[in-house]
CSV table of C-alpha atoms in Angstrom, one decimal:
chain,number,residue,atom,x,y,z
A,1,MET,CA,-26.7,-25.1,-12.0
A,2,HIS,CA,-25.8,-23.5,-15.3
A,3,TYR,CA,-25.8,-19.7,-15.6
A,4,ARG,CA,-26.9,-17.4,-18.4
A,5,THR,CA,-26.1,-13.8,-19.2
A,6,LEU,CA,-29.0,-11.4,-18.4
A,7,GLY,CA,-29.2,-9.6,-21.8
A,8,ARG,CA,-26.1,-7.6,-22.4
A,9,THR,CA,-25.7,-6.6,-18.8
A,10,GLY,CA,-22.9,-9.1,-18.1
A,11,ILE,CA,-24.8,-10.3,-15.1
A,12,LYS,CA,-24.9,-14.1,-14.7
A,13,VAL,CA,-28.2,-15.6,-13.5
A,14,SER,CA,-29.6,-19.0,-13.1
A,15,PRO,CA,-32.2,-20.3,-15.6
A,16,TYR,CA,-34.6,-20.7,-12.7
A,17,ALA,CA,-35.4,-17.5,-10.8
A,18,LEU,CA,-37.0,-17.7,-7.4
A,19,GLY,CA,-40.2,-15.6,-7.4
A,20,ALA,CA,-41.2,-14.3,-4.0
A,21,MET,CA,-44.8,-13.4,-4.7
A,22,MET,CA,-46.1,-16.2,-2.5
A,23,PHE,CA,-44.0,-15.2,0.6
A,24,GLY,CA,-46.1,-13.2,3.1
A,25,ALA,CA,-49.7,-12.8,4.0
A,26,VAL,CA,-51.1,-13.3,0.5
A,27,GLY,CA,-49.4,-16.7,0.2
A,28,ASN,CA,-47.3,-18.4,2.9
A,29,ASP,CA,-47.7,-16.4,6.1
A,30,ASP,CA,-45.1,-18.6,7.9
A,31,ARG,CA,-42.2,-16.3,7.8
A,32,GLU,CA,-39.6,-18.8,9.0
A,33,GLU,CA,-40.7,-21.4,6.4
A,34,SER,CA,-40.5,-18.8,3.6
A,35,ILE,CA,-36.9,-18.0,4.7
A,36,ARG,CA,-36.0,-21.7,4.7
A,37,ILE,CA,-37.4,-22.0,1.1
A,38,ILE,CA,-35.3,-19.1,0.0
A,39,HIS,CA,-32.2,-20.5,1.6
A,40,LYS,CA,-32.8,-24.0,0.0
A,41,ALA,CA,-33.2,-22.4,-3.4
A,42,LEU,CA,-29.9,-20.5,-3.0
A,43,ASP,CA,-28.2,-23.6,-1.8
A,44,ALA,CA,-29.4,-25.4,-4.9
A,45,GLY,CA,-27.6,-22.8,-7.1
A,46,ILE,CA,-30.4,-20.4,-7.8
A,47,ASN,CA,-28.9,-16.9,-7.6
A,48,PHE,CA,-31.8,-14.8,-9.1
A,49,VAL,CA,-34.6,-13.6,-6.7
A,50,ASP,CA,-37.5,-11.6,-8.0
A,51,THR,CA,-40.0,-9.8,-5.8
A,52,ALA,CA,-42.1,-6.6,-5.9
A,53,ASP,CA,-43.3,-3.9,-3.5
A,54,MET,CA,-46.9,-4.9,-3.7
A,55,TYR,CA,-46.4,-8.6,-2.9
A,56,SER,CA,-48.1,-8.8,0.4
A,57,TYR,CA,-47.8,-5.0,0.5
A,58,GLY,CA,-44.2,-5.0,1.3
A,59,GLY,CA,-44.2,-8.3,3.3
A,60,SER,CA,-42.5,-10.3,0.6
A,61,GLU,CA,-39.6,-7.8,0.3
A,62,GLU,CA,-39.2,-7.8,4.1
A,63,ILE,CA,-38.9,-11.6,4.1
A,64,VAL,CA,-36.5,-11.6,1.2
A,65,GLY,CA,-34.4,-9.0,2.9
A,66,GLU,CA,-34.2,-11.0,6.1
A,67,ALA,CA,-33.4,-14.2,4.2
A,68,LEU,CA,-30.5,-12.6,2.3
A,69,LYS,CA,-28.6,-11.4,5.4
A,70,GLY,CA,-25.0,-12.6,5.0
A,71,ARG,CA,-25.7,-13.8,1.4
A,72,ARG,CA,-26.7,-10.6,-0.4
A,73,GLU,CA,-23.5,-10.2,-2.5
A,74,HIS,CA,-24.0,-13.6,-4.1
A,75,VAL,CA,-27.6,-12.9,-5.1
A,76,VAL,CA,-29.0,-11.0,-8.2
A,77,LEU,CA,-31.9,-9.2,-6.5
A,78,ALA,CA,-34.8,-7.9,-8.6
A,79,THR,CA,-37.9,-6.0,-7.5
A,80,LYS,CA,-40.6,-4.0,-9.1
A,81,SER,CA,-43.0,-1.0,-8.5
A,82,HIS,CA,-46.0,0.4,-10.2
A,83,LEU,CA,-49.1,-1.2,-8.7
A,84,PRO,CA,-51.0,0.6,-5.9
A,85,MET,CA,-49.3,0.7,-2.4
A,86,GLY,CA,-52.0,2.7,-0.7
A,87,ASP,CA,-55.1,4.8,-1.3
A,88,ASP,CA,-53.2,7.9,-2.3
A,89,PRO,CA,-53.4,8.2,-6.1
A,90,ASN,CA,-49.7,9.1,-6.2
A,91,GLN,CA,-48.6,5.9,-4.4
A,92,ARG,CA,-48.5,4.0,-7.7
A,93,GLY,CA,-47.6,4.3,-11.4
A,94,ASN,CA,-44.3,5.2,-13.2
A,95,SER,CA,-43.9,8.8,-12.3
A,96,ARG,CA,-40.6,10.2,-11.1
A,97,ARG,CA,-42.3,11.2,-7.9
A,98,TRP,CA,-43.4,7.6,-7.1
A,99,ILE,CA,-40.4,5.8,-8.5
A,100,MET,CA,-38.0,7.7,-6.2
A,101,THR,CA,-40.2,7.0,-3.1
A,102,ALA,CA,-40.8,3.3,-4.1
A,103,VAL,CA,-37.1,2.6,-4.5
A,104,GLU,CA,-36.3,4.0,-1.1
A,105,ASN,CA,-39.1,2.0,0.5
A,106,SER,CA,-37.8,-1.2,-1.3
A,107,LEU,CA,-34.2,-0.6,-0.2
A,108,ARG,CA,-35.4,-0.3,3.4
A,109,ARG,CA,-37.5,-3.4,3.3
A,110,LEU,CA,-34.9,-5.4,1.5
A,111,GLN,CA,-32.2,-4.2,3.9
A,112,THR,CA,-29.8,-3.5,1.1
A,113,ASP,CA,-27.9,-0.5,-0.4
A,114,TYR,CA,-28.7,-1.4,-4.0
A,115,ILE,CA,-31.1,-3.3,-6.2
A,116,ASP,CA,-29.6,-5.3,-9.1
A,117,LEU,CA,-32.7,-5.1,-11.3
A,118,PHE,CA,-35.5,-2.6,-10.8
A,119,GLN,CA,-38.5,-3.1,-13.0
A,120,MET,CA,-41.7,-1.3,-13.9
A,121,HIS,CA,-44.3,-3.8,-12.9
A,122,ARG,CA,-46.7,-2.6,-15.6
A,123,PRO,CA,-46.7,0.1,-18.4
A,124,ASP,CA,-48.2,3.4,-17.4
A,125,PRO,CA,-50.1,5.1,-20.2
A,126,GLU,CA,-50.5,8.3,-18.1
A,127,THR,CA,-46.8,8.9,-17.7
A,128,ASP,CA,-44.3,9.9,-20.5
A,129,ILE,CA,-41.8,7.2,-21.0
A,130,GLU,CA,-39.1,9.9,-20.9
A,131,GLU,CA,-40.2,10.8,-17.4
A,132,THR,CA,-39.8,7.2,-16.2
A,133,LEU,CA,-36.4,6.6,-17.9
A,134,SER,CA,-35.1,9.9,-16.6
A,135,ALA,CA,-35.9,8.9,-13.0
A,136,LEU,CA,-34.5,5.4,-13.5
A,137,THR,CA,-31.3,6.9,-15.1
A,138,ASP,CA,-30.7,9.0,-12.0
A,139,LEU,CA,-31.2,6.0,-9.7
A,140,ILE,CA,-28.5,4.1,-11.7
A,141,ARG,CA,-26.1,7.0,-11.6
A,142,SER,CA,-26.6,7.2,-7.8
A,143,GLY,CA,-25.7,3.6,-7.4
A,144,LYS,CA,-29.0,2.6,-5.9
A,145,VAL,CA,-30.0,0.6,-8.9
A,146,ARG,CA,-27.8,-1.4,-11.2
A,147,ALA,CA,-30.1,-2.2,-14.2
A,148,ILE,CA,-33.7,-1.5,-15.1
A,149,GLY,CA,-36.4,-3.5,-16.8
A,150,THR,CA,-40.1,-3.7,-17.6
A,151,SER,CA,-42.9,-6.2,-17.2
A,152,THR,CA,-45.6,-7.1,-19.6
A,153,MET,CA,-44.7,-4.2,-21.9
A,154,PRO,CA,-46.1,-4.5,-25.5
A,155,ALA,CA,-43.4,-4.8,-28.2
A,156,SER,CA,-44.3,-1.4,-29.7
A,157,GLU,CA,-43.7,0.3,-26.4
A,158,LEU,CA,-40.4,-1.6,-25.8
A,159,VAL,CA,-39.2,-0.2,-29.2
A,160,GLU,CA,-40.3,3.3,-28.3
A,161,SER,CA,-38.5,3.1,-25.0
A,162,HIS,CA,-35.2,2.2,-26.7
A,163,TRP,CA,-35.7,5.0,-29.2
A,164,VAL,CA,-36.4,7.6,-26.4
A,165,ALA,CA,-33.4,6.3,-24.4
A,166,GLU,CA,-31.0,6.7,-27.4
A,167,ARG,CA,-32.4,10.1,-28.4
A,168,ARG,CA,-32.3,11.6,-24.9
A,169,GLY,CA,-29.1,9.9,-23.7
A,170,LEU,CA,-30.9,7.9,-21.0
A,171,GLU,CA,-30.4,4.4,-19.6
A,172,ARG,CA,-32.4,1.8,-21.5
A,173,PHE,CA,-34.4,-1.1,-20.3
A,174,ARG,CA,-32.2,-4.2,-20.1
A,175,THR,CA,-34.9,-6.8,-19.3
A,176,GLU,CA,-38.5,-7.6,-20.0
A,177,GLN,CA,-40.7,-9.8,-17.7
A,178,PRO,CA,-43.6,-11.2,-19.7
A,179,PRO,CA,-45.9,-14.1,-19.1
A,180,TYR,CA,-44.9,-17.2,-21.0
A,181,SER,CA,-45.9,-20.9,-20.9
A,182,ILE,CA,-47.1,-23.6,-23.2
A,183,LEU,CA,-50.6,-22.2,-22.9
A,184,ASN,CA,-49.5,-18.6,-23.5
A,185,ARG,CA,-47.1,-18.3,-26.4
A,186,GLY,CA,-48.2,-15.0,-27.8
A,187,ILE,CA,-45.0,-13.2,-27.0
A,188,GLU,CA,-43.1,-15.4,-29.4
A,189,ARG,CA,-44.7,-13.4,-32.2
A,190,GLU,CA,-43.3,-9.9,-31.4
A,191,VAL,CA,-42.1,-9.4,-27.8
A,192,LEU,CA,-39.4,-12.0,-27.8
A,193,PRO,CA,-38.0,-11.0,-31.2
A,194,VAL,CA,-37.8,-7.4,-29.9
A,195,VAL,CA,-36.1,-8.6,-26.8
A,196,GLN,CA,-33.5,-10.3,-28.9
A,197,LYS,CA,-33.1,-7.4,-31.3
A,198,TYR,CA,-32.3,-5.0,-28.5
A,199,GLY,CA,-30.1,-7.4,-26.5
A,200,MET,CA,-32.5,-7.6,-23.5
A,201,GLY,CA,-32.9,-10.4,-21.1
A,202,ALA,CA,-36.3,-12.1,-20.7
A,203,LEU,CA,-37.4,-13.1,-17.2
A,204,VAL,CA,-40.7,-14.9,-17.8
A,205,TRP,CA,-43.4,-15.4,-15.3
A,206,SER,CA,-46.2,-18.0,-14.9
A,207,PRO,CA,-44.4,-20.8,-16.8
A,208,LEU,CA,-46.9,-23.2,-15.1
A,209,ALA,CA,-49.8,-21.1,-16.4
A,210,GLY,CA,-50.9,-20.0,-13.0
A,211,GLY,CA,-50.8,-23.6,-11.8
A,212,GLN,CA,-52.8,-25.2,-14.7
A,213,LEU,CA,-49.7,-27.0,-16.0
A,214,THR,CA,-49.2,-28.8,-12.7
A,215,GLY,CA,-51.7,-31.3,-14.0
A,216,ARG,CA,-53.5,-31.2,-10.6
A,217,ALA,CA,-56.9,-29.9,-9.8
A,218,PRO,CA,-56.7,-26.6,-8.1
A,219,SER,CA,-56.9,-26.9,-4.3
A,220,ASP,CA,-57.2,-23.2,-3.6
A,221,LEU,CA,-60.8,-22.4,-4.4
A,222,ARG,CA,-60.3,-18.7,-3.7
A,223,ARG,CA,-57.7,-18.6,-6.4
A,224,THR,CA,-60.0,-20.5,-8.8
A,225,ALA,CA,-62.8,-18.0,-8.2
A,226,MET,CA,-60.4,-15.0,-8.6
A,227,PHE,CA,-58.9,-16.0,-11.9
A,228,ARG,CA,-61.2,-16.9,-14.8
A,229,HIS,CA,-58.4,-18.6,-16.8
A,230,MET,CA,-58.4,-21.4,-14.1
A,231,SER,CA,-61.8,-22.6,-15.3
A,232,ASP,CA,-61.3,-21.8,-19.0
A,233,GLN,CA,-62.4,-25.1,-20.7
A,234,ARG,CA,-60.1,-24.4,-23.7
A,235,ARG,CA,-57.1,-24.3,-21.5
A,236,LEU,CA,-58.2,-27.4,-19.5
A,237,ASP,CA,-58.6,-29.3,-22.8
A,238,VAL,CA,-55.1,-28.5,-23.9
A,239,VAL,CA,-53.7,-29.6,-20.5
A,240,GLU,CA,-55.4,-32.9,-21.1
A,241,GLN,CA,-53.6,-33.2,-24.4
A,242,LEU,CA,-50.2,-32.4,-22.9
A,243,VAL,CA,-50.4,-35.0,-20.1
A,244,PRO,CA,-49.7,-38.0,-22.5
A,245,VAL,CA,-46.9,-36.0,-24.1
A,246,ALA,CA,-45.2,-35.7,-20.7
A,247,ASP,CA,-45.9,-39.3,-19.8
A,248,ALA,CA,-44.4,-40.5,-23.1
A,249,ALA,CA,-41.3,-38.5,-22.4
A,250,GLY,CA,-41.1,-39.9,-18.9
A,251,LEU,CA,-41.6,-36.5,-17.3
A,252,LYS,CA,-43.9,-34.8,-14.9
A,253,LEU,CA,-46.0,-32.1,-16.5
A,254,THR,CA,-44.5,-29.4,-14.3
A,255,HIS,CA,-41.0,-30.4,-15.5
A,256,LEU,CA,-42.1,-30.4,-19.1
A,257,ALA,CA,-43.6,-26.9,-18.7
A,258,MET,CA,-40.5,-25.5,-17.1
A,259,ALA,CA,-38.1,-27.1,-19.6
A,260,PHE,CA,-40.3,-25.7,-22.4
A,261,ALA,CA,-40.1,-22.1,-21.0
A,262,ILE,CA,-36.3,-22.0,-20.7
A,263,ALA,CA,-35.7,-23.7,-24.1
A,264,HIS,CA,-36.5,-20.5,-26.1
A,265,PRO,CA,-33.3,-18.7,-27.1
A,266,ALA,CA,-34.7,-15.3,-26.0
A,267,VAL,CA,-35.6,-16.5,-22.5
A,268,THR,CA,-32.9,-16.0,-19.8
A,269,SER,CA,-34.8,-17.3,-16.8
A,270,ALA,CA,-38.2,-18.6,-15.9
A,271,ILE,CA,-39.7,-17.7,-12.5
A,272,ILE,CA,-40.7,-20.4,-10.1
A,273,GLY,CA,-43.1,-19.2,-7.4
A,274,PRO,CA,-43.2,-21.9,-4.6
A,275,ARG,CA,-45.5,-21.4,-1.7
A,276,THR,CA,-44.3,-24.4,0.2
A,277,MET,CA,-41.1,-26.4,0.5
A,278,GLU,CA,-42.9,-29.2,-1.5
A,279,HIS,CA,-43.4,-26.9,-4.4
A,280,LEU,CA,-39.7,-25.9,-4.4
A,281,ASP,CA,-38.6,-29.5,-4.2
A,282,ASP,CA,-40.7,-30.4,-7.2
A,283,ALA,CA,-39.3,-27.5,-9.2
A,284,LEU,CA,-35.7,-28.4,-8.3
A,285,ALA,CA,-36.2,-32.0,-9.3
A,286,GLY,CA,-36.7,-30.9,-12.9
A,287,VAL,CA,-33.6,-28.7,-13.3
A,288,ASP,CA,-31.8,-31.3,-15.4
A,289,VAL,CA,-34.7,-31.9,-17.8
A,290,VAL,CA,-33.9,-31.1,-21.5
A,291,LEU,CA,-36.6,-31.4,-24.1
A,292,GLY,CA,-35.7,-32.9,-27.5
A,293,ASP,CA,-36.9,-31.5,-30.8
A,294,ASP,CA,-39.4,-34.4,-31.0
A,295,VAL,CA,-41.1,-33.3,-27.8
A,296,LEU,CA,-41.1,-29.6,-28.8
A,297,ASP,CA,-42.6,-30.6,-32.1
A,298,GLN,CA,-45.5,-32.3,-30.4
A,299,ILE,CA,-46.1,-29.3,-28.2
A,300,ASP,CA,-46.1,-27.1,-31.3
A,301,LYS,CA,-48.9,-29.3,-32.8
A,302,ILE,CA,-51.0,-28.9,-29.7
A,303,VAL,CA,-50.4,-25.1,-29.2
A,304,PRO,CA,-49.0,-23.5,-32.4
A,305,PRO,CA,-46.1,-21.1,-31.9
A,306,GLY,CA,-47.1,-17.5,-31.2
A,307,THR,CA,-50.6,-18.3,-30.0
A,308,ASP,CA,-52.4,-18.1,-26.7
A,309,VAL,CA,-54.9,-20.6,-25.4
A,310,GLY,CA,-57.4,-18.2,-23.9
A,311,ARG,CA,-56.2,-15.3,-21.7
A,312,LEU,CA,-54.1,-15.3,-18.6
A,313,ASP,CA,-56.0,-13.0,-16.2
A,314,MET,CA,-52.9,-11.3,-14.7
A,315,ASP,CA,-51.7,-10.2,-18.1
A,316,TYR,CA,-51.6,-6.6,-19.2
A,317,ASP,CA,-54.4,-5.0,-21.3
A,318,THR,CA,-53.6,-1.8,-23.1
A,319,PRO,CA,-56.1,1.2,-22.9
A,320,ALA,CA,-57.2,0.3,-26.5
A,321,ILE,CA,-58.5,-3.0,-25.1
A,322,LEU,CA,-59.9,-1.7,-21.8
A,323,ASN,CA,-61.6,1.4,-23.1
A,324,PRO,CA,-64.4,0.8,-25.6
A,325,GLY,CA,-64.3,4.4,-26.7
A,326,LEU,CA,-60.8,3.8,-28.2
A,327,ARG,CA,-62.0,1.1,-30.4
A,328,ARG,CA,-65.6,2.2,-31.3
A,329,ARG,CA,-66.4,5.2,-33.5
A,330,PRO,CA,-69.2,7.4,-32.3
A,331,VAL,CA,-72.5,5.9,-33.3
A,332,ASP,CA,-73.3,8.7,-35.9
A,333,ASP,CA,-69.9,8.1,-37.5
A,334,ARG,CA,-70.3,4.3,-38.0
A,335,PRO,CA,-72.5,4.0,-41.1
A,336,ALA,CA,-70.8,3.2,-44.3
A,337,ALA,CA,-73.4,5.1,-46.3
């Protein structure tokens, strides 16, 4: 396994990161098998593990903490907070009040004294970015957190966060975790250039486009019903065009997709999220795959750089998209004459 530097942190991480979202009640509820999957990934040279407090409502962190006993010092451990962890309206978001509580809860579940990378799982339009950075700065200075990052943050907000950090003398975000795959290349337009400009690391999620780039028909009907992108005909048509590209290169579609994701110079690591040992074995079988320019050129013709094929449902929408009132003038103010 080769290792890359995570932004300018000096931390060395594997190009494949082990995502733990599928460990626990929401994915694989066999605790022992999940631990075996983690151990096999570590034995294969993966040293980067990413989880979050809301994955199985703490269950994933507990499994990861159990699996890392005796191996913690050799693992770059990342987790996240922001999404609801209860009915209380203050058990979520990016406020100082919740961040401080969330970190303590994660440390307990992970059975560790520090978190290598603590990330804001989503932007929080209701919280001043200075409030968030101030709390995270205190956590770094206390030694409980080593580096901080974001997930799915728009390019403009990333720039603002760096400006605020510099002006206020606060720690700055060192990483961004956006969705990225052959089907979702929109971040190539602004997010990845901003990541490069500010020396951030990029830890990309859903490199297999939520399972669509496995080339297999979805077996989890519940997941298909939950996410509209799984039945988006535009995306399915593109997958059909990618299959012969992979075949001509002598590759499985999953290996083509993973190799594509880590080929971008701004991408540090791509997250694999195995639910079973079979999923992990398939991912590990492709670690040596390198795509030549001819294959990348063919992909560019099918999905042009900087474009998305439909929308990945788990992606972040800004208030300007979610709230019609922010993009529609009052009716009386709409006429041109």
